Short mmCIF file of C-alpha atoms in Angstrom, two decimals:
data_model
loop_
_atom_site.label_atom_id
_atom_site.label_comp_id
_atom_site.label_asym_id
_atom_site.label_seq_id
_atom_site.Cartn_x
_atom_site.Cartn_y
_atom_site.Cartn_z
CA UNK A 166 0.00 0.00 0.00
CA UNK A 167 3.03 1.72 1.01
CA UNK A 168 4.66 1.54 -2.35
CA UNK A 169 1.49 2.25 -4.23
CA UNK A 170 0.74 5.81 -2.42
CA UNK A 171 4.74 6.66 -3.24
CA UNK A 172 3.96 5.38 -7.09
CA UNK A 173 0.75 7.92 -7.42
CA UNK A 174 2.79 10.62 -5.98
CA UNK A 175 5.64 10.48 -8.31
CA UNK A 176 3.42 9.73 -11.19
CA UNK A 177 1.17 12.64 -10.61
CA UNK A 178 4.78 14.97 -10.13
CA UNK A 179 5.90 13.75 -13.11
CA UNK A 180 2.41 14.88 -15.15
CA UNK A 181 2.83 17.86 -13.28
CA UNK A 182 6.22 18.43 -14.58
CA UNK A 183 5.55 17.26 -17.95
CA UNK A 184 2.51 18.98 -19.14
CA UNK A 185 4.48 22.59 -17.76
CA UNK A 186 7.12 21.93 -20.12
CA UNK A 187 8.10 23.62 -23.15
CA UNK A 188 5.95 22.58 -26.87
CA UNK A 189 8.30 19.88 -27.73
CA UNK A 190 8.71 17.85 -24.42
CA UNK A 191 5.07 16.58 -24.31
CA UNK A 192 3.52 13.41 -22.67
CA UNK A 193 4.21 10.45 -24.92
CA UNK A 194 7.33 11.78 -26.64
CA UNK A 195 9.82 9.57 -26.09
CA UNK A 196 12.63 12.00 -27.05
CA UNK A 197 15.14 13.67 -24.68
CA UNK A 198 15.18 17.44 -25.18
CA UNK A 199 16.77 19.89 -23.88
CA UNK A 200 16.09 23.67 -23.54
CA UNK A 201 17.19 27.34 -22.78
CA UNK A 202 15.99 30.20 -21.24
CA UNK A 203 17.52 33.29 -21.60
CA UNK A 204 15.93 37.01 -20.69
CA UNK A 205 17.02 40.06 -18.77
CA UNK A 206 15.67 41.70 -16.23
CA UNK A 207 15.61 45.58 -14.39
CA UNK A 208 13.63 43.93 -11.20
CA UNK A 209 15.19 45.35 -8.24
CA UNK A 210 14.75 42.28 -6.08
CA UNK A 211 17.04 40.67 -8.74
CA UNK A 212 19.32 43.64 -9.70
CA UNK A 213 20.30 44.11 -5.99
CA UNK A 214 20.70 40.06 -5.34
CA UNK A 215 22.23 38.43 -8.79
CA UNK A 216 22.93 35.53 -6.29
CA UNK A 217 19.91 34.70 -5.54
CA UNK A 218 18.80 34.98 -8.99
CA UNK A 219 21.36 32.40 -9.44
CA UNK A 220 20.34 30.14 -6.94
CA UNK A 221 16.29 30.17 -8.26
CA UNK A 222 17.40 29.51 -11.46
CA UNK A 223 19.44 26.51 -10.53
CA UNK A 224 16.57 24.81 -9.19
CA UNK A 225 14.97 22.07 -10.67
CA UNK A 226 11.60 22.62 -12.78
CA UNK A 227 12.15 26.63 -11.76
CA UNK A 228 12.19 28.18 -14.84
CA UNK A 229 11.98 32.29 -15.41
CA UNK A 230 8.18 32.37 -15.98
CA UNK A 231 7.47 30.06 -12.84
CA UNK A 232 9.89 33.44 -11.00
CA UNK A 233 7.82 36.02 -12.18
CA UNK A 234 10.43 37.62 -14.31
CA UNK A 235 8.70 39.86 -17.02
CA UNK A 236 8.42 38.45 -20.74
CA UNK A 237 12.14 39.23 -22.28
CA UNK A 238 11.95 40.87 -25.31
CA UNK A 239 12.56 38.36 -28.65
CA UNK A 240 13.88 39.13 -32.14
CA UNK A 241 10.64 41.04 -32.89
CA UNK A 242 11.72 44.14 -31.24
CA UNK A 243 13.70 46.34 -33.40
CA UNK A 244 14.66 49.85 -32.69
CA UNK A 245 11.74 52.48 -33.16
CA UNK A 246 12.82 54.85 -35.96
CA UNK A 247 12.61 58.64 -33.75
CA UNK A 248 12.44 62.27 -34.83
CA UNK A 249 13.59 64.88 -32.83
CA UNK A 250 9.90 65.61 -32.18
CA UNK A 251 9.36 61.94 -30.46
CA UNK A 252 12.73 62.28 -28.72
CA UNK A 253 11.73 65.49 -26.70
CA UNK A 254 8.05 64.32 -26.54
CA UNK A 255 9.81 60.85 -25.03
CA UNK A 256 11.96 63.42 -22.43
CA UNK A 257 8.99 64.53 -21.14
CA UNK A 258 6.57 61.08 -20.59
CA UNK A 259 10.16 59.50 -19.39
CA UNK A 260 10.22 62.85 -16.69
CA UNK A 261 13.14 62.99 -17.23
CA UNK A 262 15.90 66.08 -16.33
CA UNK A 263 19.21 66.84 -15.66
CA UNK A 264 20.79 70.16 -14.02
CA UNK A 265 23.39 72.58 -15.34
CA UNK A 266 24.29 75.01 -12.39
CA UNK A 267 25.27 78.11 -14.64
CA UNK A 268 28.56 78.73 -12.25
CA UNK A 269 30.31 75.99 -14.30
CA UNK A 270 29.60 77.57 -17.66
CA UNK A 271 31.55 80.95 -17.51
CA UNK A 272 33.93 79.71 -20.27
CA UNK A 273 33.23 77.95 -23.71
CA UNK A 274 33.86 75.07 -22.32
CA UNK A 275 33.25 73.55 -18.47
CA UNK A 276 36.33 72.14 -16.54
CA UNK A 277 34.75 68.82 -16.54
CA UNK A 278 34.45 68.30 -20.35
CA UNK A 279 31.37 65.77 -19.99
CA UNK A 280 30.89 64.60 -17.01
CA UNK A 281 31.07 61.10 -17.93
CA UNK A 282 29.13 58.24 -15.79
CA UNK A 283 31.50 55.32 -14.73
CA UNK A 284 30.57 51.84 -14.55
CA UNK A 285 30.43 52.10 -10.87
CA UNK A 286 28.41 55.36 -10.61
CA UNK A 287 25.88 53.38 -12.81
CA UNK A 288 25.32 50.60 -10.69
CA UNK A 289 25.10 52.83 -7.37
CA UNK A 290 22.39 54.86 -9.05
CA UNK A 291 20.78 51.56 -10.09
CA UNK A 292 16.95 52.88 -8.97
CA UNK A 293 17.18 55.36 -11.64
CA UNK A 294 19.88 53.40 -14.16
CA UNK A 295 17.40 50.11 -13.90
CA UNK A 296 14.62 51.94 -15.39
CA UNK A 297 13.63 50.95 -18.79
CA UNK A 298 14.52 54.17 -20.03
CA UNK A 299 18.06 54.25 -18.41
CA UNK A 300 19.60 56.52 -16.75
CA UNK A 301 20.47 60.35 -18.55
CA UNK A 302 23.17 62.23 -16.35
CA UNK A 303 23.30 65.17 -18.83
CA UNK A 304 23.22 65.49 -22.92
CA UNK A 305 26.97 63.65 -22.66
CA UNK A 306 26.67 60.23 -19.83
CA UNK A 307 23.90 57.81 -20.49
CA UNK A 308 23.64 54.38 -18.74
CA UNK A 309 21.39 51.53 -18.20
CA UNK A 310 21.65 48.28 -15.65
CA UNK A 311 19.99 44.86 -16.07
CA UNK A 312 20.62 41.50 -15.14
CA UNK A 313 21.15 38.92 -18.13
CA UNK A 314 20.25 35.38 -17.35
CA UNK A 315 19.92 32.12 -18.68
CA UNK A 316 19.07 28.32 -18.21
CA UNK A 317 19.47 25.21 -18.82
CA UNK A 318 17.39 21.52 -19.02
CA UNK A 319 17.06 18.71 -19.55
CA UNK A 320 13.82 17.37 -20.25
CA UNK A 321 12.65 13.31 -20.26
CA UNK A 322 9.26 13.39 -18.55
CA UNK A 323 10.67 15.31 -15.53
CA UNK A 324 13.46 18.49 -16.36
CA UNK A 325 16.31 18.54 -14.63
CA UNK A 326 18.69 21.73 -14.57
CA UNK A 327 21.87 21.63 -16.45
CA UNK A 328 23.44 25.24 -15.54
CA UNK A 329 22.67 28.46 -14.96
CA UNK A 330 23.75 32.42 -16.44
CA UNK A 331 23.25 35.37 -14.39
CA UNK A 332 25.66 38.87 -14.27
CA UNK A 333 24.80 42.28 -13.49
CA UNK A 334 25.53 44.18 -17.03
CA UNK A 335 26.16 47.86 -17.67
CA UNK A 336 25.93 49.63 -20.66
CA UNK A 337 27.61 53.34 -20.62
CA UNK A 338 27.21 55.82 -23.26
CA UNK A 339 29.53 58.50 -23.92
CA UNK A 340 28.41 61.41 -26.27
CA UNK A 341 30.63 63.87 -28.09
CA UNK A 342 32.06 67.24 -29.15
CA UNK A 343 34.07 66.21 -32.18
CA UNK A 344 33.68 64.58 -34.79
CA UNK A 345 34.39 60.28 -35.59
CA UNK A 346 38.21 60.16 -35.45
CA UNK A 347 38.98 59.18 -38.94
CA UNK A 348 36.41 60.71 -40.63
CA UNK A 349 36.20 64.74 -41.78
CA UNK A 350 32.77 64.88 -40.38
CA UNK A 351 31.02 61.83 -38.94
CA UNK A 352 28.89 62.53 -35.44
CA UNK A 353 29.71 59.48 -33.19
CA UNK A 354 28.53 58.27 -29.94
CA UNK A 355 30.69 55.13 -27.56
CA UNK A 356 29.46 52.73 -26.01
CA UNK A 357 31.12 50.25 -23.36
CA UNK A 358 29.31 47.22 -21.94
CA UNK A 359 31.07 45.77 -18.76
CA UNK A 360 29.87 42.80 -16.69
CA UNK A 361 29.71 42.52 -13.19
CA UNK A 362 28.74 39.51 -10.68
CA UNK A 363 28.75 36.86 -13.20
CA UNK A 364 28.55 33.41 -12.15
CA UNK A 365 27.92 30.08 -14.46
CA UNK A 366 27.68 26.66 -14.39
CA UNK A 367 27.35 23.65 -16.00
CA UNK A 368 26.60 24.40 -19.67
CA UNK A 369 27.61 27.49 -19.42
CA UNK A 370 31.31 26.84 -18.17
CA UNK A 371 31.25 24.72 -21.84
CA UNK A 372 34.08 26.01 -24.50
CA UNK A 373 30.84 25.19 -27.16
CA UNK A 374 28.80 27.89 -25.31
CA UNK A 375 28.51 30.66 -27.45
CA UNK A 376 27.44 34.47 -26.35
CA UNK A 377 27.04 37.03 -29.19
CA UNK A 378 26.61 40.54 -28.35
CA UNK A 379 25.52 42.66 -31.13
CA UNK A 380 24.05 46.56 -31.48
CA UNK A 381 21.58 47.42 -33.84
CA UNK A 382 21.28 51.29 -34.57
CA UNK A 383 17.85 52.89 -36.90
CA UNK A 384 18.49 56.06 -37.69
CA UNK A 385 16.15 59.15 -38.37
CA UNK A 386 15.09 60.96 -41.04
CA UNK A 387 17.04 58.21 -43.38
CA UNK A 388 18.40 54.50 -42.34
CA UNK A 389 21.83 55.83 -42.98
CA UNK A 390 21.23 58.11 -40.16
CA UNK A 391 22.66 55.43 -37.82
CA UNK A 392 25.19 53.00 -38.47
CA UNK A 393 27.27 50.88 -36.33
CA UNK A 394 31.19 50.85 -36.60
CA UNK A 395 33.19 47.97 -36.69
CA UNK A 396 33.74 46.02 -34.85
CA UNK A 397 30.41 45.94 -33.06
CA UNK A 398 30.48 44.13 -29.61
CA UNK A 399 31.60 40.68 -29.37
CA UNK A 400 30.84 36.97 -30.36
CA UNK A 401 32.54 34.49 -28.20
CA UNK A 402 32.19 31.97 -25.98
CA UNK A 403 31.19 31.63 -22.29
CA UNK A 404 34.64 30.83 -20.80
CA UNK A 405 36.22 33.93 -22.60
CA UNK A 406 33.23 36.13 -21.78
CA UNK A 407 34.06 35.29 -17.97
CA UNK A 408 37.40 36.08 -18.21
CA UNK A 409 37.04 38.87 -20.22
CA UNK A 410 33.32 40.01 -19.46
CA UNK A 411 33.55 44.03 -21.43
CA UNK A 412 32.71 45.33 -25.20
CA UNK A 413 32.41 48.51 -26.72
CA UNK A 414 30.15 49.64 -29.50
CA UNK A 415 29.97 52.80 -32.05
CA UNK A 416 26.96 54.21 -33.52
CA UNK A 417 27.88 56.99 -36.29
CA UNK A 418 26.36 59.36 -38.54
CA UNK A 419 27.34 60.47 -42.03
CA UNK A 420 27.40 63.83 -42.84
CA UNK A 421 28.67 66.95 -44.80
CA UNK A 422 31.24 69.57 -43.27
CA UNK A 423 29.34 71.63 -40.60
CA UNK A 424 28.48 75.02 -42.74
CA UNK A 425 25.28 77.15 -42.81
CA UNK A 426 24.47 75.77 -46.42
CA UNK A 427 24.03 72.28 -44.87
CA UNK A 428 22.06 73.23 -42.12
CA UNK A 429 22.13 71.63 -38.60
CA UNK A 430 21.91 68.14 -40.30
CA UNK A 431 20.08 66.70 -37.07
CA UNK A 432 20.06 62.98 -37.03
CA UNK A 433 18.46 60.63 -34.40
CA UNK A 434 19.57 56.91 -33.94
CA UNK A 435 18.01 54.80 -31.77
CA UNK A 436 19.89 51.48 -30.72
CA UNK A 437 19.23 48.66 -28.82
CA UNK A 438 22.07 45.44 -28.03
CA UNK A 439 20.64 41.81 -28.68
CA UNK A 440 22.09 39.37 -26.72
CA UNK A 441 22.46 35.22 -28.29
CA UNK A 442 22.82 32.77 -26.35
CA UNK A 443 24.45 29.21 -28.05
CA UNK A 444 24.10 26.34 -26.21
CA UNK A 445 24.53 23.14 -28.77
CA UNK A 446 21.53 20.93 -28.25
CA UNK A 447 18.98 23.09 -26.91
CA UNK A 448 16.71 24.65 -28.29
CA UNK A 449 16.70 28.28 -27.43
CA UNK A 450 13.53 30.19 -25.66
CA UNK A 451 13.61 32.82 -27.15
CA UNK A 452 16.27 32.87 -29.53
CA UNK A 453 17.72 36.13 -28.54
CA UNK A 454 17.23 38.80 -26.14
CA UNK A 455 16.67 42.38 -26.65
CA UNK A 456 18.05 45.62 -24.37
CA UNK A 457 16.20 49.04 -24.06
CA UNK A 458 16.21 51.44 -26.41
CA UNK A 459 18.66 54.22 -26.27
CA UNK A 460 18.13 57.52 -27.70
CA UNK A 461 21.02 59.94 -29.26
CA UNK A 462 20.45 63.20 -31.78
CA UNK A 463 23.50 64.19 -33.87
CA UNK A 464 23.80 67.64 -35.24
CA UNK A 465 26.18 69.74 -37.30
CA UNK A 466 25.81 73.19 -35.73
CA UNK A 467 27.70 75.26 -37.40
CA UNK A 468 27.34 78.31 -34.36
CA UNK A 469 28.30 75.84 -32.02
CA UNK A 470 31.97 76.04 -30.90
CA UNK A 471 32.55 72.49 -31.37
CA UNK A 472 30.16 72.32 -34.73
CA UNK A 473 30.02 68.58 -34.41
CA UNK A 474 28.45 66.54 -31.76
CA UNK A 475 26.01 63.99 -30.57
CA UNK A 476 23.77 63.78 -27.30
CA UNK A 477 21.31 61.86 -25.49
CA UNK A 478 18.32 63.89 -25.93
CA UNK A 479 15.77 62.17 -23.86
CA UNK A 480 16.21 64.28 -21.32
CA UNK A 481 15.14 68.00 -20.77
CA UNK A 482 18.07 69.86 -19.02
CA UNK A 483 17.36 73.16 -16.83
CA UNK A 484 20.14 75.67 -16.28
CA UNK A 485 20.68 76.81 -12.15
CA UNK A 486 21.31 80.11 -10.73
CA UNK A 487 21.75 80.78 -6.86
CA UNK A 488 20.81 83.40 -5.37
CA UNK A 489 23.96 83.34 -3.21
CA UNK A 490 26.14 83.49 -6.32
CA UNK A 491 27.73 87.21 -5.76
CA UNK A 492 27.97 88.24 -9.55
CA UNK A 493 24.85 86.78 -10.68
CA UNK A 494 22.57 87.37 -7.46
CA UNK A 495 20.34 89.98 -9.17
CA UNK A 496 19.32 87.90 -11.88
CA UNK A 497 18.44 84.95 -9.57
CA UNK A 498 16.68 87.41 -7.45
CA UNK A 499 14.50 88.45 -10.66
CA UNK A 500 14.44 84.83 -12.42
CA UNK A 501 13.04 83.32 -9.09
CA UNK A 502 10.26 86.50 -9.16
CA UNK A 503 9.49 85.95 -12.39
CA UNK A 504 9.34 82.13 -12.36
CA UNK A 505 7.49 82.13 -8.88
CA UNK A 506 5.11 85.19 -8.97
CA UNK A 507 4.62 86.43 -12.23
CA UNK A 508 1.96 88.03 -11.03
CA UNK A 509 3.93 90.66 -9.25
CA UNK A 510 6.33 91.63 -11.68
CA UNK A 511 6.56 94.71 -14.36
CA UNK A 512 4.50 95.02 -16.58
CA UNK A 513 1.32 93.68 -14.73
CA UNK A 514 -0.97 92.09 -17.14
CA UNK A 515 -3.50 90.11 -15.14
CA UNK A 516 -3.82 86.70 -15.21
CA UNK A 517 0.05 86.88 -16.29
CA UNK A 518 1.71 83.22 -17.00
CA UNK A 519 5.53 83.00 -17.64
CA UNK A 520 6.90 79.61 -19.07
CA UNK A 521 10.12 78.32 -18.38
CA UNK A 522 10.02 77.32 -14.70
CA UNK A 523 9.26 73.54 -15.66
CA UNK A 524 9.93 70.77 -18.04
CA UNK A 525 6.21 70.67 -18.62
CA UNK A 526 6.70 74.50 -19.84
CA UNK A 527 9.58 75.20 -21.13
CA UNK A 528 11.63 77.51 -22.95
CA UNK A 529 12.68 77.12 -26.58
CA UNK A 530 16.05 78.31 -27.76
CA UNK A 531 15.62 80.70 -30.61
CA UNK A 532 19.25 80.87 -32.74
CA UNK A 533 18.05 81.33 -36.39
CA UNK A 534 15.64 84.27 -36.39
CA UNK A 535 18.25 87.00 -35.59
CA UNK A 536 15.10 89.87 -36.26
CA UNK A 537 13.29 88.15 -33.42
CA UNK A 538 15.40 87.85 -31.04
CA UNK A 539 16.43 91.67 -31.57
CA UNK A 540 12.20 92.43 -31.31
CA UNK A 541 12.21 90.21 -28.33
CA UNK A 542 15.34 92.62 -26.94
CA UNK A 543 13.71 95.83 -27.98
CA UNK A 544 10.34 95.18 -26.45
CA UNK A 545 11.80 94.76 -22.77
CA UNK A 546 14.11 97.50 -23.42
CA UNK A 547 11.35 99.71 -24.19
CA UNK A 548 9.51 98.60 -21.66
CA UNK A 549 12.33 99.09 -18.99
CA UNK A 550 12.73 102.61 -20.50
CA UNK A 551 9.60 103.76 -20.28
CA UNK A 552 8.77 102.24 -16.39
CA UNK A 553 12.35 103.26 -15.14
CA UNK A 554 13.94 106.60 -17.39
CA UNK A 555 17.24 107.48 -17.07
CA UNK A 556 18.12 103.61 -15.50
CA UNK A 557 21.26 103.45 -18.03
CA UNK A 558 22.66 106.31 -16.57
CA UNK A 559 22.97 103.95 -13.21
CA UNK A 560 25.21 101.32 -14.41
CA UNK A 561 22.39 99.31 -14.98
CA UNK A 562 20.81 96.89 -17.60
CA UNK A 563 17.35 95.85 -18.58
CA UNK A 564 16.90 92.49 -17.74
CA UNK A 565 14.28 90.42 -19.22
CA UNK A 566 12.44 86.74 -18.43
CA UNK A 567 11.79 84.86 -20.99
CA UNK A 568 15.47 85.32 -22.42
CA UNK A 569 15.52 87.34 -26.01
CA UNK A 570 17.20 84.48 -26.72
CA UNK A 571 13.72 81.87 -26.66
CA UNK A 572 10.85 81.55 -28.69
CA UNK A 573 8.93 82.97 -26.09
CA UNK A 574 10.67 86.08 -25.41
CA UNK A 575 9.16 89.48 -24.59
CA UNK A 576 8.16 90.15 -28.62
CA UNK A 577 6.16 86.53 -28.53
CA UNK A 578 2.87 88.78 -29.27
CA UNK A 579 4.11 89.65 -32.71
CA UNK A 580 4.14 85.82 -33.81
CA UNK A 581 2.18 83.93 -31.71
CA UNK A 582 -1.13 85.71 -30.97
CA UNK A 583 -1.90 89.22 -29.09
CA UNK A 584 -2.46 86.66 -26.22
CA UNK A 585 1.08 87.17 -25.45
CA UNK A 586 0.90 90.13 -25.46
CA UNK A 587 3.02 92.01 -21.88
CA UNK A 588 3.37 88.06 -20.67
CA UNK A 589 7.27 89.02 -19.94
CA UNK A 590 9.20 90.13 -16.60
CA UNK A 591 11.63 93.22 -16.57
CA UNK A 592 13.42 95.28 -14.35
CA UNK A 593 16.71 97.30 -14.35
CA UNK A 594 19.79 95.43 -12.75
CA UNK A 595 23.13 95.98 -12.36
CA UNK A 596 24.70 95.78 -15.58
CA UNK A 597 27.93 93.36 -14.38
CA UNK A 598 25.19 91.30 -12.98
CA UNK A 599 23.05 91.08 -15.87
CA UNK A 600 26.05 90.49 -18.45
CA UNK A 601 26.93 88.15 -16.52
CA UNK A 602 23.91 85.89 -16.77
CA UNK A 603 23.29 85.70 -20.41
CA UNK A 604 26.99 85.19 -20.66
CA UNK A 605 26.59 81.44 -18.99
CA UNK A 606 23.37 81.40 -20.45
CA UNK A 607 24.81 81.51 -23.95
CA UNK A 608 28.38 79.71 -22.97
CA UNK A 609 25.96 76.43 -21.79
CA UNK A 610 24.12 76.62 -24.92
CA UNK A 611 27.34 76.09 -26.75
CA UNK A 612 28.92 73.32 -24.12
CA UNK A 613 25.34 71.38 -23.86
CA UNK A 614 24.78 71.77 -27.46
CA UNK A 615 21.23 73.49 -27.18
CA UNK A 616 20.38 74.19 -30.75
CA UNK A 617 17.73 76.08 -32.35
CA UNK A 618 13.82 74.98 -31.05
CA UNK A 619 15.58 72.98 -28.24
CA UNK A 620 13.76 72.61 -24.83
CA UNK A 621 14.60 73.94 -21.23
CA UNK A 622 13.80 75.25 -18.36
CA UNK A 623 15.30 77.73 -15.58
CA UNK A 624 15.91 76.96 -11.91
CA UNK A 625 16.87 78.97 -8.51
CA UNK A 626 18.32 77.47 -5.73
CA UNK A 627 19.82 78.84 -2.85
#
C-alpha cells in the first residue's frame, strides 16, 4: 500500500512536470530534449541580489516564468525609428531632467568636459539606471543596468537543470564634441558594456557555449542616419566572456562639413544590443534577447563652438542660478520673481503666465531668427525705458524673463497671438550682474549643445 501511495505521488509529479514543459517535451514523446531560457531583467529584487537569482534559477523545474520575471523581449523588437519631435516628446513622458548650475559655464567650455558616468556610478544609481529608459546624467553620460540570465534543461518526462547564467551588465554611453576620429565629419557616440557579478555553471562553463553581443542602430530621417562601426560588440564563448566580461560599440552618422548651407543636419539613432545565447543541443527560448532602447540626436551646428556633436536627448536639461552666487545674485533674485510670482512683476498684465520654470513648460532656444530675437530685446528695453527713465545712466541693464534668446521672449505677441501680449518680466539690474547671466546662459548653450527649437527650463536654488 506503502509503495502504491509513493507510485501515485511520483506519477502525478511527473504529469505535473511534464505537461508545464516547453511545446516539444510533451507526454508520450519519447525523445530527450533539452532547452534554454535566456531574458534580462531591471527587477530590483534581482538587480540588488544576482545571487539569488542564481540560486532560483538553478533549481529544478524553476524556470523564469514560474519566477515572475517579465516576458524578455525576442527578435521582434527592433529599434523604433525617432524624430527629434518623439525624442523630446519621449523626455517629457520619461520625466526625465538633468541640471546645469550656470557657475560651471563661464567659459566655452566647463572644466569637466562631460561629465562622464562610470561603470560604478551606474550601478550605485541603479533605482534610476534600472529603469527601462536608463539613466540620462546630462546630454553627454547615459547608462542603463539589467541582469542577463539564462538556463538550462534537460527534459525526459521530468526536467532537470543543467546550468545556470546570471551577471549584473552595464551599458555606458559617452556622447561627443568632435567629430568620428577618422572621418572629416562623422557625429559618433561610444558605447562600453562591462559585466559585473557573473557566475555560471554547468553548460555554461562549456568552450561550445557561445554568447554574441551585437548593437543594432535605426536612424532618423534616413536608415543611414545610424550606423554601427566595426567592430560591433563581441561573439565568443562563455569561458572567454568570464574572463574577459567588457565590449564597446559605435553608432555613427554620415554627414557633410558643418556650414550654414548644410544646415544643422540633425540625425536621431536609436539602438538597442541583442544578446544570443548558443548552447549546442537546446533549443533556445527565445532565440535572442533584446536591451532598451537608447536615444542619441546628432547635429552639425555650425554656431556651435565644437560644430560637431552627438547627445542623449531624452532628457530635458534646466540651467541653475543661486541666489547666493555674488555676480549673478540679481538675476536669480529676478528669475526666481518671475518664475514664482509672475503676477507681481513689471508690466502687470492680469492673469500673467511665464513659461520656463518647468519641463512641462519650457523655454525654446531661438538661434536662427536674428530679427526676433532683436524684437524680443527691444520690447523689454522699451519697456524698462519707459517704467524706469534714465536707468542706463545707473550702471544698470534691462533684464528680461523669458530670455531674447527663446521663442517665447518678450516680442512673442508679434508671432504667436496678441495673447502674449506684456506676458514678460523686466526690471533694471546691475549691468555686471546682468552680463553676466546671459553670458553662462549663452556659454551652456554652446557646451550642452542646445540648438535652435531645443527645450529647457530655468531653476533657482539657494
Amino acid at each position: 500500500m506503502r509503495r502504491r501511495t509513493w507510485l501515485s505521488a511520483f506519477a502525478l509529479t511527473a504529469l505535473a512536470v511534464v505537461a508545464a514543459a516547453p511545446q516539444g517535451a510533451a507526454v508520450g514523446d519519447e525523445r530527450e530534449r533539452q532547452f534554454s531560457y535566456a531574458g534580462l531583467t531591471t527587477d530590483p529584487r534581482w538587480v540588488n541580489d544576482t545571487e539569488g537569482l542564481n540560486r532560483e534559477l538553478l533549481k529544478d523545474g524553476v524556470r523564469p516564468a514560474t519566477m515572475g520575471l517579465e516576458s524578455p523581449r525576442g527578435a521582434d523588437s527592433p529599434p523604433t525609428v525617432s524624430d527629434p519631435t518623439r525624442e523630446q516628446e519621449l523626455a517629457q513622458r520619461h520625466g526625465a531632467t538633468y541640471a546645469a548650475p550656470s557657475e560651471q559655464h563661464t567659459a566655452p567650455a566647463p572644466a569637466n568636459r562631460y561629465d562622464y558616468i562610470t561603470p560604478q556610478e551606474c550601478r550605485n544609481n541603479w533605482r534610476v539606471s534600472s529603469r527601462d529608459q536608463g539613466w540620462i546624467k546630462n546630454h553627454f553620460a547615459y547608462c542603463q543596468l539589467f541582469v542577463l540570465y539564462n538556463k538550462t534543461e534537460r527534459c525526459f518526462v521530468i526536467c532537470f537543470t543543467t546550468g545556470a547564467f546570471t551577471a549584473k551588465v552595464t551599458v555606458v554611453g559617452y556622447g561627443k564634441r568632435e567629430v568620428m576620429p577618422g572621418s572629416a565629419a562623422h557625429r559618433f557616440t561610444d558605447y562600453a558594456l562591462d559585466m559585473t557579478e557573473v557566475r555560471a555553471s554547468g553548460r555554461f562553463r562549456e568552450a561550445t557555449t557561445m554568447l554574441d553581443v551585437q548593437a543594432h542602430c535605426q536612424g532618423w530621417p534616413n536608415a543611414n542616419a545610424c550606423q554601427m562601426a566595426g567592430p560591433n560588440g563581441k561573439y565568443t564563448n562563455l569561458p572567454t566572456w568570464i574572463a574577459q566580461p567588457t565590449t564597446s560599440f559605435r553608432a555613427y552618422s554620415p554627414a557633410q562639413p558643418a556650414d550654414q548651407a548644410h544646415g544643422e543636419q540633425k540625425a536621431t539613432g536609436v539602438m538597442r544590443i541583442t544578446y544570443r545565447f548558443t548552447v549546442p543541443g537546446t533549443v533556445s527560448i527565445p532565440d535572442r534577447v533584446v536591451g532598451s532602447e537608447m536615444g542619441m540626436r546628432f547635429d552639425s551646428a555650425w554656431y556651435l563652438p565644437a560644430r560637431q556633436g552627438s547627445i542623449f536627448d531624452r532628457v530635458t536639461p534646466y540651467i541653475t542660478f543661486r541666489l547666493s552666487d555674488e555676480p549673478v545674485k540679481m538675476s536669480a533674485r529676478h528669475l526666481s520673481d518671475a518664475i514664482n510670482h509672475p503676477e507681481a512683476t513689471e508690466p502687470k498684465v492680469p492673469g500673467k503666465l511665464l513659461p520656463g520654470g518647468s519641463a512641462e513648460n519650457p523655454l525654446r532656444r531661438l538661434y536662427h531668427d536674428s530679427a526676433r530675437r532683436t524684437a524680443n530685446r527691444a520690447e523689454a528695453t522699451s519697456f524698462c525705458h519707459r517704467r524706469w527713465p534714465g536707468y542706463p545712466e545707473l550702471g544698470q541693464d534691462c533684464d528680461e524673463f523669458p530670455f531674447a534668446s527663446t521663442y517665447e521672449g518678450a516680442a512673442r505677441y508679434k508671432y504667436d497671438g496678441d495673447r502674449w501680449r506684456d506676458h514678460f518680466s523686466a526690471r533694471p539690474i546691475n549691468a555686471p550682474d546682468n552680463q553676466e547671466a546671459g553670458s553662462r546662459l549663452g556659454a551652456w548653450y554652446g557646451n550642452d549643445r542646445i540648438l535652435d527649437g531645443d527645450r529647457f527650463f530655468v531653476r533657482v536654488v539657494n
